[in-house]
Amino acid sequence: MVTPEPGIDRLLDQVRERLDRVDPVTAQRAQRDGRAVLVDIRPAAQRAEFGEIPDAFVIERNVLEWRLDPRSAARIDLADDPRLWPIIVCQEGYASSLAAASLQDIGLPRATDLTGGFAAWQAAGLPVVDPHR
């Protein structure tokens, strides 16, 4: 048997095996019911170009683990909730998978991501804060 070459596609497949990824409608319902928080990790430029999900927490990717790790001195109050179910959102659902796996690695077992990212949310016709208003 040939072992696949290492690379980003292989890594993405591996981390997604342990994520219970959610579709946009499920994510919106979980957010609305207070069972989950949507965490938008996209850079400001993408949010300005494409818009934002109402009531999503914006935590850019470069500080995500520090803000959500309950042991971190740089954590936000949200991180202190032991029931925290973070659903990570990027533009198309790739970087968010890696970010969610990283959160699992630091002790947030419920972390997952939004399948298809913000683009899928928008395509599903779910509410978006228009950046051009």
PDB file of N, CA and C in Angstrom, residues 23-102:
ATOM      1  N   ASP A  23     -23.584  22.181   9.251  1.00  0.00           N
ATOM      2  CA  ASP A  23     -24.009  22.948   8.091  1.00  0.00           C
ATOM      3  C   ASP A  23     -24.545  24.309   8.567  1.00  0.00           C
ATOM      4  N   PRO A  24     -24.737  25.255   7.657  1.00  0.00           N
ATOM      5  CA  PRO A  24     -25.172  26.594   8.054  1.00  0.00           C
ATOM      6  C   PRO A  24     -26.488  26.643   8.835  1.00  0.00           C
ATOM      7  N   VAL A  25     -27.485  25.882   8.430  1.00  0.00           N
ATOM      8  CA  VAL A  25     -28.778  25.923   9.124  1.00  0.00           C
ATOM      9  C   VAL A  25     -28.642  25.399  10.549  1.00  0.00           C
ATOM     10  N   THR A  26     -27.916  24.309  10.724  1.00  0.00           N
ATOM     11  CA  THR A  26     -27.685  23.759  12.056  1.00  0.00           C
ATOM     12  C   THR A  26     -26.905  24.753  12.917  1.00  0.00           C
ATOM     13  N   ALA A  27     -25.911  25.392  12.322  1.00  0.00           N
ATOM     14  CA  ALA A  27     -25.116  26.380  13.067  1.00  0.00           C
ATOM     15  C   ALA A  27     -25.982  27.553  13.502  1.00  0.00           C
ATOM     16  N   GLN A  28     -26.822  28.049  12.606  1.00  0.00           N
ATOM     17  CA  GLN A  28     -27.685  29.181  12.964  1.00  0.00           C
ATOM     18  C   GLN A  28     -28.640  28.790  14.093  1.00  0.00           C
ATOM     19  N   ARG A  29     -29.217  27.620  14.003  1.00  0.00           N
ATOM     20  CA  ARG A  29     -30.144  27.153  15.037  1.00  0.00           C
ATOM     21  C   ARG A  29     -29.425  27.033  16.382  1.00  0.00           C
ATOM     22  N   ALA A  30     -28.229  26.461  16.382  1.00  0.00           N
ATOM     23  CA  ALA A  30     -27.470  26.314  17.623  1.00  0.00           C
ATOM     24  C   ALA A  30     -27.086  27.669  18.210  1.00  0.00           C
ATOM     25  N   GLN A  31     -26.733  28.618  17.341  1.00  0.00           N
ATOM     26  CA  GLN A  31     -26.408  29.967  17.803  1.00  0.00           C
ATOM     27  C   GLN A  31     -27.655  30.633  18.391  1.00  0.00           C
ATOM     28  N   ARG A  32     -28.742  30.560  17.673  1.00  0.00           N
ATOM     29  CA  ARG A  32     -29.998  31.195  18.097  1.00  0.00           C
ATOM     30  C   ARG A  32     -30.495  30.618  19.422  1.00  0.00           C
ATOM     31  N   ASP A  33     -30.336  29.302  19.607  1.00  0.00           N
ATOM     32  CA  ASP A  33     -30.795  28.641  20.832  1.00  0.00           C
ATOM     33  C   ASP A  33     -29.827  28.810  21.998  1.00  0.00           C
ATOM     34  N   GLY A  34     -28.687  29.438  21.747  1.00  0.00           N
ATOM     35  CA  GLY A  34     -27.702  29.648  22.806  1.00  0.00           C
ATOM     36  C   GLY A  34     -26.867  28.423  23.125  1.00  0.00           C
ATOM     37  N   ARG A  35     -26.902  27.428  22.271  1.00  0.00           N
ATOM     38  CA  ARG A  35     -26.109  26.217  22.498  1.00  0.00           C
ATOM     39  C   ARG A  35     -24.697  26.327  21.952  1.00  0.00           C
ATOM     40  N   ALA A  36     -24.495  27.242  21.007  1.00  0.00           N
ATOM     41  CA  ALA A  36     -23.183  27.381  20.368  1.00  0.00           C
ATOM     42  C   ALA A  36     -22.892  28.849  20.126  1.00  0.00           C
ATOM     43  N   VAL A  37     -21.607  29.125  19.955  1.00  0.00           N
ATOM     44  CA  VAL A  37     -21.189  30.465  19.541  1.00  0.00           C
ATOM     45  C   VAL A  37     -20.453  30.325  18.216  1.00  0.00           C
ATOM     46  N   LEU A  38     -20.777  31.226  17.309  1.00  0.00           N
ATOM     47  CA  LEU A  38     -20.063  31.255  16.039  1.00  0.00           C
ATOM     48  C   LEU A  38     -18.871  32.178  16.219  1.00  0.00           C
ATOM     49  N   VAL A  39     -17.713  31.703  15.806  1.00  0.00           N
ATOM     50  CA  VAL A  39     -16.474  32.465  15.939  1.00  0.00           C
ATOM     51  C   VAL A  39     -15.899  32.680  14.552  1.00  0.00           C
ATOM     52  N   ASP A  40     -15.924  33.922  14.113  1.00  0.00           N
ATOM     53  CA  ASP A  40     -15.451  34.297  12.787  1.00  0.00           C
ATOM     54  C   ASP A  40     -13.955  34.607  12.874  1.00  0.00           C
ATOM     55  N   ILE A  41     -13.153  33.791  12.211  1.00  0.00           N
ATOM     56  CA  ILE A  41     -11.692  33.965  12.272  1.00  0.00           C
ATOM     57  C   ILE A  41     -11.135  34.668  11.038  1.00  0.00           C
ATOM     58  N   ARG A  42     -12.014  35.150  10.180  1.00  0.00           N
ATOM     59  CA  ARG A  42     -11.542  35.781   8.949  1.00  0.00           C
ATOM     60  C   ARG A  42     -10.869  37.120   9.236  1.00  0.00           C
ATOM     61  N   PRO A  43      -9.891  37.483   8.421  1.00  0.00           N
ATOM     62  CA  PRO A  43      -9.251  38.787   8.590  1.00  0.00           C
ATOM     63  C   PRO A  43     -10.234  39.914   8.264  1.00  0.00           C
ATOM     64  N   ALA A  44      -9.942  41.085   8.777  1.00  0.00           N
ATOM     65  CA  ALA A  44     -10.805  42.257   8.603  1.00  0.00           C
ATOM     66  C   ALA A  44     -11.120  42.524   7.138  1.00  0.00           C
ATOM     67  N   ALA A  45     -10.160  42.331   6.258  1.00  0.00           N
ATOM     68  CA  ALA A  45     -10.379  42.599   4.835  1.00  0.00           C
ATOM     69  C   ALA A  45     -11.479  41.708   4.259  1.00  0.00           C
ATOM     70  N   GLN A  46     -11.512  40.451   4.649  1.00  0.00           N
ATOM     71  CA  GLN A  46     -12.567  39.559   4.152  1.00  0.00           C
ATOM     72  C   GLN A  46     -13.923  39.934   4.726  1.00  0.00           C
ATOM     73  N   ARG A  47     -13.948  40.264   6.009  1.00  0.00           N
ATOM     74  CA  ARG A  47     -15.220  40.668   6.612  1.00  0.00           C
ATOM     75  C   ARG A  47     -15.733  41.940   5.953  1.00  0.00           C
ATOM     76  N   ALA A  48     -14.832  42.865   5.631  1.00  0.00           N
ATOM     77  CA  ALA A  48     -15.230  44.119   4.982  1.00  0.00           C
ATOM     78  C   ALA A  48     -15.728  43.877   3.557  1.00  0.00           C
ATOM     79  N   GLU A  49     -15.155  42.913   2.886  1.00  0.00           N
ATOM     80  CA  GLU A  49     -15.562  42.636   1.508  1.00  0.00           C
ATOM     81  C   GLU A  49     -16.856  41.840   1.413  1.00  0.00           C
ATOM     82  N   PHE A  50     -16.987  40.807   2.263  1.00  0.00           N
ATOM     83  CA  PHE A  50     -18.095  39.866   2.109  1.00  0.00           C
ATOM     84  C   PHE A  50     -19.221  40.035   3.120  1.00  0.00           C
ATOM     85  N   GLY A  51     -18.954  40.662   4.249  1.00  0.00           N
ATOM     86  CA  GLY A  51     -19.959  40.811   5.285  1.00  0.00           C
ATOM     87  C   GLY A  51     -19.663  39.930   6.478  1.00  0.00           C
ATOM     88  N   GLU A  52     -20.583  39.961   7.436  1.00  0.00           N
ATOM     89  CA  GLU A  52     -20.412  39.211   8.686  1.00  0.00           C
ATOM     90  C   GLU A  52     -21.702  38.513   9.068  1.00  0.00           C
ATOM     91  N   ILE A  53     -21.568  37.530   9.923  1.00  0.00           N
ATOM     92  CA  ILE A  53     -22.722  36.837  10.482  1.00  0.00           C
ATOM     93  C   ILE A  53     -23.147  37.605  11.729  1.00  0.00           C
ATOM     94  N   PRO A  54     -24.416  37.980  11.814  1.00  0.00           N
ATOM     95  CA  PRO A  54     -24.863  38.704  13.004  1.00  0.00           C
ATOM     96  C   PRO A  54     -24.584  37.914  14.292  1.00  0.00           C
ATOM     97  N   ASP A  55     -24.111  38.626  15.290  1.00  0.00           N
ATOM     98  CA  ASP A  55     -23.842  38.075  16.627  1.00  0.00           C
ATOM     99  C   ASP A  55     -22.708  37.051  16.676  1.00  0.00           C
ATOM    100  N   ALA A  56     -21.943  36.911  15.613  1.00  0.00           N
ATOM    101  CA  ALA A  56     -20.764  36.046  15.669  1.00  0.00           C
ATOM    102  C   ALA A  56     -19.654  36.801  16.390  1.00  0.00           C
ATOM    103  N   PHE A  57     -18.851  36.076  17.136  1.00  0.00           N
ATOM    104  CA  PHE A  57     -17.685  36.662  17.780  1.00  0.00           C
ATOM    105  C   PHE A  57     -16.573  36.739  16.745  1.00  0.00           C
ATOM    106  N   VAL A  58     -15.927  37.860  16.660  1.00  0.00           N
ATOM    107  CA  VAL A  58     -14.794  38.000  15.750  1.00  0.00           C
ATOM    108  C   VAL A  58     -13.524  37.822  16.564  1.00  0.00           C
ATOM    109  N   ILE A  59     -12.818  36.755  16.247  1.00  0.00           N
ATOM    110  CA  ILE A  59     -11.517  36.482  16.861  1.00  0.00           C
ATOM    111  C   ILE A  59     -10.612  36.046  15.720  1.00  0.00           C
ATOM    112  N   GLU A  60      -9.754  36.925  15.276  1.00  0.00           N
ATOM    113  CA  GLU A  60      -8.925  36.575  14.122  1.00  0.00           C
ATOM    114  C   GLU A  60      -8.030  35.379  14.440  1.00  0.00           C
ATOM    115  N   ARG A  61      -7.718  34.653  13.398  1.00  0.00           N
ATOM    116  CA  ARG A  61      -7.027  33.368  13.521  1.00  0.00           C
ATOM    117  C   ARG A  61      -5.733  33.432  14.332  1.00  0.00           C
ATOM    118  N   ASN A  62      -5.000  34.517  14.216  1.00  0.00           N
ATOM    119  CA  ASN A  62      -3.682  34.558  14.867  1.00  0.00           C
ATOM    120  C   ASN A  62      -3.752  34.605  16.389  1.00  0.00           C
ATOM    121  N   VAL A  63      -4.929  34.856  16.977  1.00  0.00           N
ATOM    122  CA  VAL A  63      -5.035  34.891  18.442  1.00  0.00           C
ATOM    123  C   VAL A  63      -6.096  33.928  18.973  1.00  0.00           C
ATOM    124  N   LEU A  64      -6.668  33.104  18.133  1.00  0.00           N
ATOM    125  CA  LEU A  64      -7.802  32.258  18.491  1.00  0.00           C
ATOM    126  C   LEU A  64      -7.553  31.406  19.738  1.00  0.00           C
ATOM    127  N   GLU A  65      -6.480  30.646  19.737  1.00  0.00           N
ATOM    128  CA  GLU A  65      -6.231  29.740  20.855  1.00  0.00           C
ATOM    129  C   GLU A  65      -6.058  30.498  22.171  1.00  0.00           C
ATOM    130  N   TRP A  66      -5.388  31.618  22.146  1.00  0.00           N
ATOM    131  CA  TRP A  66      -5.164  32.402  23.368  1.00  0.00           C
ATOM    132  C   TRP A  66      -6.472  32.968  23.915  1.00  0.00           C
ATOM    133  N   ARG A  67      -7.393  33.324  23.025  1.00  0.00           N
ATOM    134  CA  ARG A  67      -8.658  33.927  23.459  1.00  0.00           C
ATOM    135  C   ARG A  67      -9.657  32.895  23.972  1.00  0.00           C
ATOM    136  N   LEU A  68      -9.580  31.652  23.489  1.00  0.00           N
ATOM    137  CA  LEU A  68     -10.562  30.651  23.893  1.00  0.00           C
ATOM    138  C   LEU A  68     -10.044  29.608  24.874  1.00  0.00           C
ATOM    139  N   ASP A  69      -8.758  29.579  25.135  1.00  0.00           N
ATOM    140  CA  ASP A  69      -8.224  28.634  26.117  1.00  0.00           C
ATOM    141  C   ASP A  69      -8.549  29.158  27.513  1.00  0.00           C
ATOM    142  N   PRO A  70      -9.338  28.400  28.305  1.00  0.00           N
ATOM    143  CA  PRO A  70      -9.710  28.890  29.630  1.00  0.00           C
ATOM    144  C   PRO A  70      -8.526  29.068  30.585  1.00  0.00           C
ATOM    145  N   ARG A  71      -7.377  28.523  30.239  1.00  0.00           N
ATOM    146  CA  ARG A  71      -6.180  28.664  31.078  1.00  0.00           C
ATOM    147  C   ARG A  71      -5.307  29.846  30.673  1.00  0.00           C
ATOM    148  N   SER A  72      -5.647  30.492  29.591  1.00  0.00           N
ATOM    149  CA  SER A  72      -4.825  31.574  29.060  1.00  0.00           C
ATOM    150  C   SER A  72      -5.109  32.891  29.766  1.00  0.00           C
ATOM    151  N   ALA A  73      -4.069  33.624  30.057  1.00  0.00           N
ATOM    152  CA  ALA A  73      -4.225  34.960  30.647  1.00  0.00           C
ATOM    153  C   ALA A  73      -4.866  35.920  29.645  1.00  0.00           C
ATOM    154  N   ALA A  74      -4.827  35.585  28.364  1.00  0.00           N
ATOM    155  CA  ALA A  74      -5.380  36.454  27.317  1.00  0.00           C
ATOM    156  C   ALA A  74      -6.781  36.014  26.889  1.00  0.00           C
ATOM    157  N   ARG A  75      -7.402  35.111  27.652  1.00  0.00           N
ATOM    158  CA  ARG A  75      -8.718  34.598  27.267  1.00  0.00           C
ATOM    159  C   ARG A  75      -9.794  35.679  27.383  1.00  0.00           C
ATOM    160  N   ILE A  76     -10.873  35.461  26.633  1.00  0.00           N
ATOM    161  CA  ILE A  76     -12.046  36.314  26.762  1.00  0.00           C
ATOM    162  C   ILE A  76     -13.022  35.622  27.717  1.00  0.00           C
ATOM    163  N   ASP A  77     -13.985  36.359  28.239  1.00  0.00           N
ATOM    164  CA  ASP A  77     -14.930  35.796  29.213  1.00  0.00           C
ATOM    165  C   ASP A  77     -15.636  34.554  28.690  1.00  0.00           C
ATOM    166  N   LEU A  78     -15.935  34.522  27.438  1.00  0.00           N
ATOM    167  CA  LEU A  78     -16.597  33.390  26.814  1.00  0.00           C
ATOM    168  C   LEU A  78     -15.865  32.075  27.092  1.00  0.00           C
ATOM    169  N   ALA A  79     -14.562  32.131  27.182  1.00  0.00           N
ATOM    170  CA  ALA A  79     -13.754  30.929  27.371  1.00  0.00           C
ATOM    171  C   ALA A  79     -13.969  30.281  28.734  1.00  0.00           C
ATOM    172  N   ASP A  80     -14.538  31.014  29.674  1.00  0.00           N
ATOM    173  CA  ASP A  80     -14.748  30.469  31.013  1.00  0.00           C
ATOM    174  C   ASP A  80     -15.974  29.574  31.124  1.00  0.00           C
ATOM    175  N   ASP A  81     -16.778  29.473  30.067  1.00  0.00           N
ATOM    176  CA  ASP A  81     -17.979  28.637  30.074  1.00  0.00           C
ATOM    177  C   ASP A  81     -17.596  27.201  29.712  1.00  0.00           C
ATOM    178  N   PRO A  82     -17.716  26.260  30.660  1.00  0.00           N
ATOM    179  CA  PRO A  82     -17.313  24.878  30.377  1.00  0.00           C
ATOM    180  C   PRO A  82     -18.200  24.198  29.335  1.00  0.00           C
ATOM    181  N   ARG A  83     -19.362  24.775  29.050  1.00  0.00           N
ATOM    182  CA  ARG A  83     -20.268  24.212  28.048  1.00  0.00           C
ATOM    183  C   ARG A  83     -19.992  24.772  26.661  1.00  0.00           C
ATOM    184  N   LEU A  84     -18.947  25.543  26.529  1.00  0.00           N
ATOM    185  CA  LEU A  84     -18.640  26.235  25.278  1.00  0.00           C
ATOM    186  C   LEU A  84     -18.635  25.275  24.089  1.00  0.00           C
ATOM    187  N   TRP A  85     -19.429  25.621  23.082  1.00  0.00           N
ATOM    188  CA  TRP A  85     -19.450  24.885  21.810  1.00  0.00           C
ATOM    189  C   TRP A  85     -19.116  25.896  20.721  1.00  0.00           C
ATOM    190  N   PRO A  86     -17.818  26.068  20.442  1.00  0.00           N
ATOM    191  CA  PRO A  86     -17.437  27.024  19.399  1.00  0.00           C
ATOM    192  C   PRO A  86     -17.542  26.399  18.008  1.00  0.00           C
ATOM    193  N   ILE A  87     -18.234  27.123  17.133  1.00  0.00           N
ATOM    194  CA  ILE A  87     -18.305  26.733  15.725  1.00  0.00           C
ATOM    195  C   ILE A  87     -17.490  27.779  14.971  1.00  0.00           C
ATOM    196  N   ILE A  88     -16.367  27.358  14.423  1.00  0.00           N
ATOM    197  CA  ILE A  88     -15.423  28.267  13.800  1.00  0.00           C
ATOM    198  C   ILE A  88     -15.830  28.514  12.340  1.00  0.00           C
ATOM    199  N   VAL A  89     -15.729  29.782  11.946  1.00  0.00           N
ATOM    200  CA  VAL A  89     -16.140  30.190  10.608  1.00  0.00           C
ATOM    201  C   VAL A  89     -14.975  30.889   9.908  1.00  0.00           C
ATOM    202  N   CYS A  90     -14.645  30.425   8.706  1.00  0.00           N
ATOM    203  CA  CYS A  90     -13.717  31.143   7.834  1.00  0.00           C
ATOM    204  C   CYS A  90     -14.485  31.439   6.546  1.00  0.00           C
ATOM    205  N   GLN A  91     -13.823  31.799   5.502  1.00  0.00           N
ATOM    206  CA  GLN A  91     -14.546  32.177   4.284  1.00  0.00           C
ATOM    207  C   GLN A  91     -15.175  30.974   3.575  1.00  0.00           C
ATOM    208  N   GLU A  92     -14.422  29.871   3.453  1.00  0.00           N
ATOM    209  CA  GLU A  92     -14.934  28.735   2.683  1.00  0.00           C
ATOM    210  C   GLU A  92     -14.877  27.397   3.409  1.00  0.00           C
ATOM    211  N   GLY A  93     -14.442  27.380   4.666  1.00  0.00           N
ATOM    212  CA  GLY A  93     -14.476  26.152   5.440  1.00  0.00           C
ATOM    213  C   GLY A  93     -13.221  25.309   5.407  1.00  0.00           C
ATOM    214  N   TYR A  94     -12.095  25.918   5.104  1.00  0.00           N
ATOM    215  CA  TYR A  94     -10.824  25.180   5.124  1.00  0.00           C
ATOM    216  C   TYR A  94      -9.997  25.553   6.346  1.00  0.00           C
ATOM    217  N   ALA A  95      -9.646  26.818   6.471  1.00  0.00           N
ATOM    218  CA  ALA A  95      -8.862  27.269   7.633  1.00  0.00           C
ATOM    219  C   ALA A  95      -9.615  26.999   8.925  1.00  0.00           C
ATOM    220  N   SER A  96     -10.943  27.053   8.871  1.00  0.00           N
ATOM    221  CA  SER A  96     -11.736  26.820  10.078  1.00  0.00           C
ATOM    222  C   SER A  96     -11.598  25.383  10.572  1.00  0.00           C
ATOM    223  N   SER A  97     -11.435  24.431   9.675  1.00  0.00           N
ATOM    224  CA  SER A  97     -11.245  23.039  10.098  1.00  0.00           C
ATOM    225  C   SER A  97      -9.947  22.897  10.870  1.00  0.00           C
ATOM    226  N   LEU A  98      -8.881  23.500  10.352  1.00  0.00           N
ATOM    227  CA  LEU A  98      -7.589  23.441  11.042  1.00  0.00           C
ATOM    228  C   LEU A  98      -7.666  24.159  12.388  1.00  0.00           C
ATOM    229  N   ALA A  99      -8.361  25.290  12.428  1.00  0.00           N
ATOM    230  CA  ALA A  99      -8.486  26.054  13.675  1.00  0.00           C
ATOM    231  C   ALA A  99      -9.291  25.272  14.710  1.00  0.00           C
ATOM    232  N   ALA A 100     -10.383  24.643  14.293  1.00  0.00           N
ATOM    233  CA  ALA A 100     -11.198  23.862  15.222  1.00  0.00           C
ATOM    234  C   ALA A 100     -10.393  22.693  15.790  1.00  0.00           C
ATOM    235  N   ALA A 101      -9.613  22.037  14.955  1.00  0.00           N
ATOM    236  CA  ALA A 101      -8.769  20.937  15.438  1.00  0.00           C
ATOM    237  C   ALA A 101      -7.742  21.439  16.441  1.00  0.00           C
ATOM    238  N   SER A 102      -7.208  22.604  16.198  1.00  0.00           N
ATOM    239  CA  SER A 102      -6.250  23.193  17.136  1.00  0.00           C
ATOM    240  C   SER A 102      -6.915  23.464  18.486  1.00  0.00           C
TER     241      SER A 102
END
